[in-house]
mmCIF file of C-alpha atoms in Angstrom:
data_model
loop_
_atom_site.group_PDB
_atom_site.id
_atom_site.type_symbol
_atom_site.label_atom_id
_atom_site.label_comp_id
_atom_site.label_asym_id
_atom_site.label_seq_id
_atom_site.Cartn_x
_atom_site.Cartn_y
_atom_site.Cartn_z
ATOM 1 C CA MET A 7 0.000 0.000 0.000
ATOM 2 C CA ARG A 8 1.458 3.291 -1.097
ATOM 3 C CA PHE A 9 2.205 5.680 1.740
ATOM 4 C CA ARG A 10 1.002 9.234 1.334
ATOM 5 C CA PHE A 11 1.839 12.194 3.529
ATOM 6 C CA SER A 12 -1.600 13.732 3.093
ATOM 7 C CA GLN A 13 -3.309 10.516 4.223
ATOM 8 C CA LEU A 14 -1.183 10.429 7.372
ATOM 9 C CA ALA A 15 -1.977 14.084 8.091
ATOM 10 C CA ASP A 16 -5.697 13.464 7.620
ATOM 11 C CA GLU A 17 -5.602 10.464 9.957
ATOM 12 C CA LEU A 18 -3.714 12.431 12.585
ATOM 13 C CA SER A 19 -6.244 15.245 12.250
ATOM 14 C CA SER A 20 -9.114 13.192 13.622
ATOM 15 C CA SER A 21 -10.371 14.401 16.977
ATOM 16 C CA ARG A 22 -9.033 11.312 18.736
ATOM 17 C CA LEU A 23 -5.550 11.495 17.262
ATOM 18 C CA LEU A 24 -5.236 15.283 17.044
ATOM 19 C CA PRO A 25 -3.093 15.625 20.225
ATOM 20 C CA ILE A 26 -0.822 12.811 19.009
ATOM 21 C CA GLY A 27 -0.516 14.407 15.585
ATOM 22 C CA ALA A 28 0.259 17.828 17.059
ATOM 23 C CA ALA A 29 2.874 16.340 19.401
ATOM 24 C CA GLY A 30 4.422 14.449 16.496
ATOM 25 C CA ALA A 31 4.627 17.632 14.426
ATOM 26 C CA VAL A 32 6.341 19.441 17.315
ATOM 27 C CA LEU A 33 8.859 16.600 17.762
ATOM 28 C CA LEU A 34 9.544 16.613 14.033
ATOM 29 C CA PHE A 35 10.100 20.380 14.190
ATOM 30 C CA LEU A 36 12.567 20.030 17.087
ATOM 31 C CA PHE A 37 14.383 17.220 15.286
ATOM 32 C CA ALA A 38 14.642 19.416 12.186
ATOM 33 C CA VAL A 39 16.097 22.282 14.253
ATOM 34 C CA GLN A 40 18.736 19.968 15.732
ATOM 35 C CA LEU A 41 19.593 18.386 12.371
ATOM 36 C CA LEU A 42 19.850 21.861 10.879
ATOM 37 C CA GLY A 43 22.260 22.884 13.644
ATOM 38 C CA THR A 44 24.382 19.729 13.263
ATOM 39 C CA ALA A 45 24.500 20.011 9.476
ATOM 40 C CA THR A 46 25.211 23.749 9.570
ATOM 41 C CA ASP A 47 28.074 23.219 11.988
ATOM 42 C CA ALA A 48 29.575 20.503 9.777
ATOM 43 C CA ALA A 49 29.048 22.460 6.553
ATOM 44 C CA ALA A 50 30.057 25.835 7.998
ATOM 45 C CA PRO A 51 33.096 26.421 5.737
ATOM 46 C CA LEU A 52 31.140 25.667 2.561
ATOM 47 C CA LEU A 53 28.041 27.566 3.686
ATOM 48 C CA GLU A 54 30.181 30.548 4.576
ATOM 49 C CA GLN A 55 31.694 30.616 1.072
ATOM 50 C CA VAL A 56 28.247 30.386 -0.543
ATOM 51 C CA PHE A 57 26.741 32.956 1.831
ATOM 52 C CA LEU A 58 29.548 35.442 1.219
ATOM 53 C CA ARG A 59 29.084 35.060 -2.537
ATOM 54 C CA VAL A 60 25.339 35.712 -2.334
ATOM 55 C CA VAL A 61 25.224 38.225 0.513
ATOM 56 C CA VAL A 62 27.329 41.332 0.029
ATOM 57 C CA GLY A 63 26.500 43.617 2.915
ATOM 58 C CA ASP A 64 23.590 43.773 5.319
ATOM 59 C CA ALA A 65 21.051 44.995 2.757
ATOM 60 C CA SER A 66 21.440 41.862 0.665
ATOM 61 C CA ALA A 67 20.877 39.735 3.798
ATOM 62 C CA LEU A 68 17.514 41.470 4.158
ATOM 63 C CA GLY A 69 16.747 40.880 0.474
ATOM 64 C CA LEU A 70 17.711 37.203 0.732
ATOM 65 C CA SER A 71 15.391 36.471 3.658
ATOM 66 C CA TRP A 72 12.554 38.568 2.209
ATOM 67 C CA SER A 73 12.784 36.708 -1.111
ATOM 68 C CA GLY A 74 13.225 33.389 0.701
ATOM 69 C CA ALA A 75 9.976 33.918 2.589
ATOM 70 C CA TYR A 76 8.247 34.354 -0.774
ATOM 71 C CA ALA A 77 9.843 31.242 -2.262
ATOM 72 C CA LEU A 78 9.036 28.988 0.698
ATOM 73 C CA ALA A 79 5.770 30.763 1.587
ATOM 74 C CA ASN A 80 6.947 30.342 5.170
ATOM 75 C CA GLY A 81 8.788 33.022 7.123
ATOM 76 C CA SER A 82 9.410 30.760 10.132
ATOM 77 C CA VAL A 83 11.674 28.459 8.113
ATOM 78 C CA VAL A 84 13.721 31.424 6.885
ATOM 79 C CA ALA A 85 14.074 32.809 10.423
ATOM 80 C CA ALA A 86 15.160 29.395 11.757
ATOM 81 C CA LEU A 87 17.757 29.137 8.977
ATOM 82 C CA ALA A 88 19.093 32.585 9.870
ATOM 83 C CA LEU A 89 19.428 31.612 13.534
ATOM 84 C CA SER A 90 21.204 28.390 12.594
ATOM 85 C CA LEU A 91 23.680 30.280 10.410
ATOM 86 C CA PHE A 92 24.203 32.789 13.217
ATOM 87 C CA THR A 93 25.065 30.107 15.773
ATOM 88 C CA VAL A 94 28.042 28.961 13.664
ATOM 89 C CA GLY A 95 29.276 32.492 13.003
ATOM 90 C CA ILE A 96 28.309 32.827 9.336
ATOM 91 C CA VAL A 97 25.739 35.566 9.950
ATOM 92 C CA SER A 98 26.499 38.654 12.040
ATOM 93 C CA ALA A 99 24.082 40.057 14.624
ATOM 94 C CA PRO A 100 22.933 42.945 12.354
ATOM 95 C CA GLN A 101 22.426 40.499 9.482
ATOM 96 C CA LEU A 102 20.464 38.177 11.772
ATOM 97 C CA PHE A 103 18.182 41.043 12.765
ATOM 98 C CA LEU A 104 17.587 41.957 9.120
ATOM 99 C CA MET A 105 17.031 38.339 8.068
ATOM 100 C CA VAL A 106 14.441 37.731 10.787
ATOM 101 C CA ALA A 107 12.788 41.045 9.883
ATOM 102 C CA GLY A 108 12.855 40.056 6.204
ATOM 103 C CA SER A 109 11.186 36.758 7.040
ATOM 104 C CA ARG A 110 8.291 38.768 8.477
ATOM 105 C CA LEU A 111 8.121 41.171 5.523
ATOM 106 C CA GLY A 112 7.646 38.263 3.125
ATOM 107 C CA ALA A 113 5.478 36.073 5.335
ATOM 108 C CA ALA A 114 2.194 37.433 3.943
ATOM 109 C CA ALA A 115 2.878 35.514 0.713
ATOM 110 C CA ILE A 116 1.147 32.477 2.241
ATOM 111 C CA VAL A 117 -2.054 34.523 2.705
ATOM 112 C CA VAL A 118 -1.993 35.524 -0.966
ATOM 113 C CA PHE A 119 -1.485 31.870 -1.879
ATOM 114 C CA ILE A 120 -4.443 30.743 0.273
ATOM 115 C CA GLY A 121 -6.630 33.450 -1.287
ATOM 116 C CA ALA A 122 -5.660 32.283 -4.770
ATOM 117 C CA LEU A 123 -6.565 28.702 -3.845
ATOM 118 C CA ASP A 124 -9.936 29.906 -2.574
ATOM 119 C CA TYR A 125 -10.495 31.651 -5.914
ATOM 120 C CA PHE A 126 -9.769 28.532 -7.949
ATOM 121 C CA GLN A 127 -12.055 26.474 -5.704
ATOM 122 C CA LYS A 128 -15.041 28.847 -5.859
ATOM 123 C CA GLU A 129 -14.437 31.370 -8.667
ATOM 124 C CA ARG A 130 -17.231 33.580 -7.337
ATOM 125 C CA TYR A 131 -15.205 36.758 -7.618
ATOM 126 C CA SER A 132 -12.092 38.107 -9.341
ATOM 127 C CA LEU A 133 -8.605 36.904 -8.527
ATOM 128 C CA GLN A 134 -7.784 40.436 -7.415
ATOM 129 C CA LYS A 135 -10.637 40.283 -4.907
ATOM 130 C CA SER A 136 -9.717 36.792 -3.701
ATOM 131 C CA VAL A 137 -6.165 37.845 -2.816
ATOM 132 C CA SER A 138 -7.362 41.089 -1.229
ATOM 133 C CA MET A 139 -6.756 39.803 2.294
ATOM 134 C CA GLY A 140 -3.194 38.959 1.310
ATOM 135 C CA LEU A 141 -2.754 42.496 0.033
ATOM 136 C CA LEU A 142 -4.251 43.869 3.243
ATOM 137 C CA THR A 143 -1.875 41.678 5.255
ATOM 138 C CA PHE A 144 1.075 42.957 3.238
ATOM 139 C CA LEU A 145 -0.028 46.557 3.824
ATOM 140 C CA LEU A 146 -0.331 46.019 7.567
ATOM 141 C CA THR A 147 2.944 44.102 7.761
ATOM 142 C CA LEU A 148 4.888 46.692 5.775
ATOM 143 C CA SER A 149 3.381 49.565 7.792
ATOM 144 C CA ILE A 150 4.792 48.036 10.986
ATOM 145 C CA TYR A 151 7.877 46.061 9.991
ATOM 146 C CA LEU A 152 9.462 48.520 7.546
ATOM 147 C CA PRO A 153 9.923 51.169 10.267
ATOM 148 C CA VAL A 154 10.735 48.417 12.789
ATOM 149 C CA THR A 155 13.460 47.125 10.479
ATOM 150 C CA VAL A 156 15.024 50.535 9.927
ATOM 151 C CA PHE A 157 14.819 51.680 13.549
ATOM 152 C CA GLY A 158 15.834 48.328 15.021
ATOM 153 C CA TYR A 159 18.830 47.988 12.710
ATOM 154 C CA LEU A 160 20.085 51.495 13.512
ATOM 155 C CA ALA A 161 19.444 51.050 17.234
ATOM 156 C CA LEU A 162 20.969 47.566 17.474
ATOM 157 C CA PRO A 163 24.396 48.812 18.685
ATOM 158 C CA TYR A 164 22.683 50.704 21.505
ATOM 159 C CA LEU A 165 19.921 48.244 22.415
ATOM 160 C CA GLY A 166 21.930 45.042 22.036
ATOM 161 C CA ASP A 167 23.393 45.043 25.540
ATOM 162 C CA PRO A 168 20.118 45.857 27.360
ATOM 163 C CA PHE A 169 18.283 43.086 25.519
ATOM 164 C CA ARG A 170 21.113 40.627 26.151
ATOM 165 C CA ALA A 171 20.860 41.495 29.830
ATOM 166 C CA ALA A 172 17.073 41.104 29.735
ATOM 167 C CA SER A 173 17.301 37.694 28.061
ATOM 168 C CA ARG A 174 20.188 36.413 30.184
ATOM 169 C CA GLY A 175 19.286 33.053 31.674
ATOM 170 C CA TRP A 176 16.576 32.383 29.095
ATOM 171 C CA THR A 177 17.299 28.708 28.809
ATOM 172 C CA VAL A 178 15.128 25.657 29.194
ATOM 173 C CA GLY A 179 17.445 24.274 31.904
ATOM 174 C CA ILE A 180 18.144 21.106 29.938
ATOM 175 C CA GLN A 181 19.230 20.335 26.412
ATOM 176 C CA PRO A 182 15.944 19.202 24.859
ATOM 177 C CA LEU A 183 17.546 18.629 21.473
ATOM 178 C CA GLY A 184 20.383 16.545 22.895
ATOM 179 C CA PHE A 185 18.097 13.531 22.616
ATOM 180 C CA PHE A 186 18.435 13.792 18.830
ATOM 181 C CA ASP A 187 22.240 14.124 18.804
ATOM 182 C CA PRO A 188 23.085 10.482 18.004
ATOM 183 C CA LEU A 189 20.570 10.383 15.161
ATOM 184 C CA THR A 190 21.523 13.742 13.642
ATOM 185 C CA ALA A 191 25.238 12.923 13.893
ATOM 186 C CA THR A 192 24.662 9.572 12.205
ATOM 187 C CA ILE A 193 22.673 11.176 9.378
ATOM 188 C CA THR A 194 25.280 13.889 8.853
ATOM 189 C CA ASN A 195 28.157 11.395 8.792
ATOM 190 C CA ALA A 196 26.272 9.064 6.446
ATOM 191 C CA ILE A 197 25.130 11.494 3.737
ATOM 192 C CA GLY A 198 27.425 14.446 4.329
ATOM 193 C CA PRO A 199 26.785 17.933 5.704
ATOM 194 C CA VAL A 200 25.405 19.457 2.497
ATOM 195 C CA LEU A 201 22.730 16.809 1.943
ATOM 196 C CA SER A 202 22.002 16.831 5.673
ATOM 197 C CA PHE A 203 21.480 20.592 5.500
ATOM 198 C CA LEU A 204 19.029 20.178 2.616
ATOM 199 C CA VAL A 205 17.247 17.331 4.400
ATOM 200 C CA ALA A 206 16.989 19.474 7.546
ATOM 201 C CA VAL A 207 15.419 22.337 5.582
ATOM 202 C CA GLY A 208 12.981 19.902 3.995
ATOM 203 C CA VAL A 209 12.056 18.312 7.320
ATOM 204 C CA LEU A 210 11.674 21.720 8.974
ATOM 205 C CA PHE A 211 9.424 22.877 6.159
ATOM 206 C CA GLY A 212 7.523 19.573 6.233
ATOM 207 C CA SER A 213 6.982 19.695 9.995
ATOM 208 C CA LEU A 214 5.390 23.136 9.750
ATOM 209 C CA LYS A 215 3.287 22.022 6.792
ATOM 210 C CA LEU A 216 2.207 18.931 8.732
ATOM 211 C CA PHE A 217 1.163 21.116 11.641
ATOM 212 C CA ASP A 218 -0.779 23.374 9.266
ATOM 213 C CA ARG A 219 -2.426 20.323 7.671
ATOM 214 C CA ILE A 220 -3.452 18.983 11.068
ATOM 215 C CA LEU A 221 -4.799 22.363 12.162
ATOM 216 C CA ALA A 222 -6.683 22.720 8.886
ATOM 217 C CA ASN A 223 -9.009 19.914 9.982
ATOM 218 C CA VAL A 224 -9.729 21.411 13.389
ATOM 219 C CA ASP A 225 -13.379 22.337 13.894
ATOM 220 C CA THR A 226 -12.989 25.861 12.534
ATOM 221 C CA ALA A 227 -16.731 26.454 12.736
ATOM 222 C CA THR A 228 -16.457 26.304 16.524
ATOM 223 C CA LEU A 229 -13.416 28.577 16.469
ATOM 224 C CA ARG A 230 -15.220 31.088 14.311
ATOM 225 C CA LYS A 231 -18.281 31.011 16.532
ATOM 226 C CA ARG A 232 -16.369 31.345 19.800
ATOM 227 C CA PHE A 233 -13.537 33.643 18.770
ATOM 228 C CA PHE A 234 -13.873 35.284 15.386
ATOM 229 C CA SER A 235 -17.411 36.514 16.074
ATOM 230 C CA ARG A 236 -15.824 38.907 18.593
ATOM 231 C CA LEU A 237 -13.554 40.697 16.156
ATOM 232 C CA GLN A 238 -15.690 43.835 16.354
ATOM 233 C CA ARG A 239 -13.761 44.959 19.430
ATOM 234 C CA THR A 240 -10.315 46.327 18.564
ATOM 235 C CA TRP A 241 -8.317 45.024 21.524
ATOM 236 C CA VAL A 242 -10.186 41.714 21.624
ATOM 237 C CA SER A 243 -9.494 41.236 17.915
ATOM 238 C CA PHE A 244 -5.800 41.983 18.500
ATOM 239 C CA ALA A 245 -5.628 39.575 21.433
ATOM 240 C CA ILE A 246 -7.315 36.777 19.457
ATOM 241 C CA GLY A 247 -4.875 37.186 16.550
ATOM 242 C CA LEU A 248 -1.935 37.160 18.965
ATOM 243 C CA LEU A 249 -3.261 34.172 20.912
ATOM 244 C CA VAL A 250 -4.238 31.972 17.970
ATOM 245 C CA THR A 251 -0.956 32.571 16.136
ATOM 246 C CA GLY A 252 1.182 32.289 19.260
ATOM 247 C CA VAL A 253 -0.397 29.009 20.354
ATOM 248 C CA THR A 254 -0.431 27.388 16.926
ATOM 249 C CA THR A 255 2.887 29.006 15.820
ATOM 250 C CA SER A 256 1.213 29.100 12.409
ATOM 251 C CA VAL A 257 0.275 32.315 10.668
ATOM 252 C CA ALA A 258 -0.924 30.150 7.786
ATOM 253 C CA PHE A 259 -3.583 28.733 10.105
ATOM 254 C CA SER A 260 -4.516 31.894 12.022
ATOM 255 C CA LEU A 261 -4.890 33.982 8.861
ATOM 256 C CA GLY A 262 -5.824 31.172 6.493
ATOM 257 C CA VAL A 263 -8.920 30.310 8.519
ATOM 258 C CA ILE A 264 -10.114 33.909 8.063
ATOM 259 C CA VAL A 265 -9.594 34.139 4.286
ATOM 260 C CA PRO A 266 -12.881 32.436 3.244
ATOM 261 C CA LEU A 267 -14.824 34.530 5.773
ATOM 262 C CA TYR A 268 -13.228 37.737 4.541
ATOM 263 C CA ASN A 269 -13.693 36.894 0.867
ATOM 264 C CA ARG A 270 -17.406 36.224 1.446
ATOM 265 C CA GLY A 271 -17.988 39.372 3.483
ATOM 266 C CA TYR A 272 -18.561 37.714 6.879
ATOM 267 C CA VAL A 273 -15.672 39.659 8.406
ATOM 268 C CA GLU A 274 -15.254 43.367 7.814
ATOM 269 C CA ARG A 275 -11.892 44.819 6.867
ATOM 270 C CA GLU A 276 -11.859 47.192 9.827
ATOM 271 C CA GLU A 277 -12.501 44.277 12.206
ATOM 272 C CA LEU A 278 -9.675 42.298 10.665
ATOM 273 C CA ILE A 279 -6.938 44.928 10.963
ATOM 274 C CA PRO A 280 -6.260 44.477 14.726
ATOM 275 C CA TYR A 281 -6.456 40.694 14.286
ATOM 276 C CA VAL A 282 -3.723 40.711 11.616
ATOM 277 C CA LEU A 283 -1.589 43.046 13.726
ATOM 278 C CA GLY A 284 -1.859 40.585 16.606
ATOM 279 C CA ALA A 285 -0.997 37.656 14.335
ATOM 280 C CA ASN A 286 2.094 39.515 13.096
ATOM 281 C CA ILE A 287 3.330 39.709 16.691
ATOM 282 C CA GLY A 288 2.392 36.127 17.566
ATOM 283 C CA THR A 289 4.261 34.736 14.574
ATOM 284 C CA LEU A 290 7.587 35.815 16.121
ATOM 285 C CA ILE A 291 7.059 33.579 19.141
ATOM 286 C CA ASP A 292 8.208 30.392 17.398
ATOM 287 C CA THR A 293 11.358 32.218 16.214
ATOM 288 C CA LEU A 294 12.068 33.254 19.800
ATOM 289 C CA VAL A 295 11.562 29.635 20.898
ATOM 290 C CA VAL A 296 14.085 28.434 18.294
ATOM 291 C CA ALA A 297 16.637 30.991 19.527
ATOM 292 C CA VAL A 298 16.159 29.865 23.140
ATOM 293 C CA VAL A 299 16.309 26.154 22.250
ATOM 294 C CA LEU A 300 19.527 26.708 20.273
ATOM 295 C CA GLU A 301 20.902 28.384 23.433
ATOM 296 C CA SER A 302 22.015 31.432 21.471
ATOM 297 C CA ALA A 303 22.083 34.306 23.950
ATOM 298 C CA VAL A 304 22.794 36.958 21.333
ATOM 299 C CA GLY A 305 20.319 35.409 18.898
ATOM 300 C CA THR A 306 17.648 35.460 21.601
ATOM 301 C CA ALA A 307 18.425 39.114 22.347
ATOM 302 C CA VAL A 308 18.201 40.051 18.651
ATOM 303 C CA VAL A 309 14.823 38.350 18.208
ATOM 304 C CA LEU A 310 13.613 39.838 21.491
ATOM 305 C CA GLU A 311 14.578 43.329 20.326
ATOM 306 C CA LEU A 312 12.659 42.870 17.085
ATOM 307 C CA LEU A 313 9.663 41.529 18.985
ATOM 308 C CA ALA A 314 9.728 44.376 21.515
ATOM 309 C CA ILE A 315 9.995 47.158 18.927
ATOM 310 C CA ALA A 316 7.299 45.580 16.746
ATOM 311 C CA THR A 317 5.018 45.232 19.773
ATOM 312 C CA LEU A 318 5.491 48.857 20.826
ATOM 313 C CA LEU A 319 4.830 50.166 17.331
ATOM 314 C CA THR A 320 1.791 47.917 16.963
ATOM 315 C CA LEU A 321 0.360 49.090 20.271
ATOM 316 C CA GLY A 322 0.942 52.662 19.147
ATOM 317 C CA ALA A 323 -1.000 51.986 15.936
ATOM 318 C CA LEU A 324 -3.849 50.483 17.957
ATOM 319 C CA LEU A 325 -3.983 53.523 20.234
ATOM 320 C CA VAL A 326 -4.765 55.632 17.154
ATOM 321 C CA HIS A 327 -6.720 52.799 15.559
ATOM 322 C CA ASP A 328 -9.374 54.942 13.881
ATOM 323 C CA THR A 329 -6.841 57.111 12.042
ATOM 324 C CA TYR A 330 -4.522 54.209 11.280
ATOM 325 C CA SER A 331 -7.402 52.077 10.015
ATOM 326 C CA ARG A 332 -8.720 54.871 7.753
ATOM 327 C CA VAL A 333 -5.301 55.256 6.107
ATOM 328 C CA ILE A 334 -4.901 51.499 5.573
ATOM 329 C CA VAL A 335 -8.450 51.137 4.238
ATOM 330 C CA ALA A 336 -7.986 54.062 1.836
ATOM 331 C CA ILE A 337 -4.793 52.547 0.418
ATOM 332 C CA ASP A 338 -6.373 49.092 0.239
ATOM 333 C CA GLU A 339 -9.420 50.411 -1.650
ATOM 334 C CA ARG A 340 -7.153 52.183 -4.139
ATOM 335 C CA LEU A 341 -5.291 48.912 -4.724
ATOM 336 C CA LEU A 342 -8.538 47.055 -5.396
ATOM 337 C CA GLU A 343 -10.098 49.740 -7.584
ATOM 338 C CA ASP A 344 -7.145 50.859 -9.716
ATOM 339 C CA ARG A 345 -5.445 48.064 -11.648
ATOM 340 C CA ARG A 346 -2.373 50.213 -12.309
ATOM 341 C CA VAL A 347 -1.869 50.907 -8.609
ATOM 342 C CA PHE A 348 -2.458 47.228 -7.894
ATOM 343 C CA LEU A 349 0.222 46.181 -10.388
ATOM 344 C CA ALA A 350 2.608 48.859 -9.083
ATOM 345 C CA PHE A 351 2.221 47.522 -5.532
ATOM 346 C CA VAL A 352 2.794 43.934 -6.676
ATOM 347 C CA LEU A 353 5.917 45.049 -8.576
ATOM 348 C CA PHE A 354 7.112 46.835 -5.437
ATOM 349 C CA LEU A 355 6.741 43.632 -3.433
ATOM 350 C CA LEU A 356 8.729 41.703 -6.037
ATOM 351 C CA VAL A 357 11.361 44.235 -7.086
ATOM 352 C CA VAL A 358 12.438 45.654 -3.711
ATOM 353 C CA PRO A 359 13.693 42.397 -2.118
ATOM 354 C CA LEU A 360 15.373 41.349 -5.378
ATOM 355 C CA ALA A 361 17.020 44.762 -5.678
ATOM 356 C CA LEU A 362 18.296 44.538 -2.102
ATOM 357 C CA LEU A 363 19.756 41.151 -2.924
ATOM 358 C CA LEU A 364 21.140 41.737 -6.418
ATOM 359 C CA VAL A 365 22.207 45.400 -6.540
ATOM 360 C CA PRO A 366 25.086 44.955 -4.029
ATOM 361 C CA LEU A 367 26.293 41.995 -6.142
ATOM 362 C CA ALA A 368 26.290 44.149 -9.281
ATOM 363 C CA VAL A 369 28.134 46.953 -7.506
ATOM 364 C CA SER A 370 30.777 44.585 -6.131
#
């Protein structure tokens, strides 16, 4: 009988096996993190040569992670890769900050992808309308994380020490990934560090996809009734987005479950804005967990700084929610109504990260 990943995910998604499936996905994620660390350590000289060829300066590090989040449709994988490269000294602290920030700037690609899938399944409205939530998510993400990226990068030399002091002692007390050491060492020795690195990336990506697949079969009707019906209140909407994304460590789930409701008009755009802002904060939690598990004190401080600045700016936007929401809605309506503006925005999303990545190479 032919084994299929999707069949396994569906079986694990049943109400009886859901806890087992979720635990298995978490274990697979932790194994992938450890294998990635082992392979990165073994392949450090080669990875450093490749990285230095591709990344010329800090700006190109931002472009690489931003583009990588598009390609993988998963910012968490890109952030975990950046932390792994940082632990072996290939990536500097400023580059790590920019790469984690870039993983957030490109993370909304998954929402666009889900909207496109919804369009092809229903075809009740235009493709432009079906990806409108993805565009809204990009607008909200850019409005927060572009200034966060600039300010955080410039302030890193001054805020690095305070955040390292604040995160000092942030360890789990044991080495939870040490359990995987014999297996990851055996794999790395057997197939080599390069293949092990690629396998680790694939397993990391697969573990997150498995978790998303399991969550996709959760009783979303109950979730919508209990939680998403309360999105009318700004701070409640923000808290729900933060909670759902933080607990599931999956922005694909927390935002993906809203896409059909938004496309069909069950959720208003103004109600959704605080929810997305909360999800954009919650999605950094799994990156912080990876930094702590890898026992990288500086890496933890860098992620914590990004999280703190993003949280402060988000809270500031919520304090002036009416004004902030009007500006976002006005821009969003222009994108949906004017095809030229829509295409210009899409080109911006594609060209800017590629320019950050490729222009320094051309100059060098």
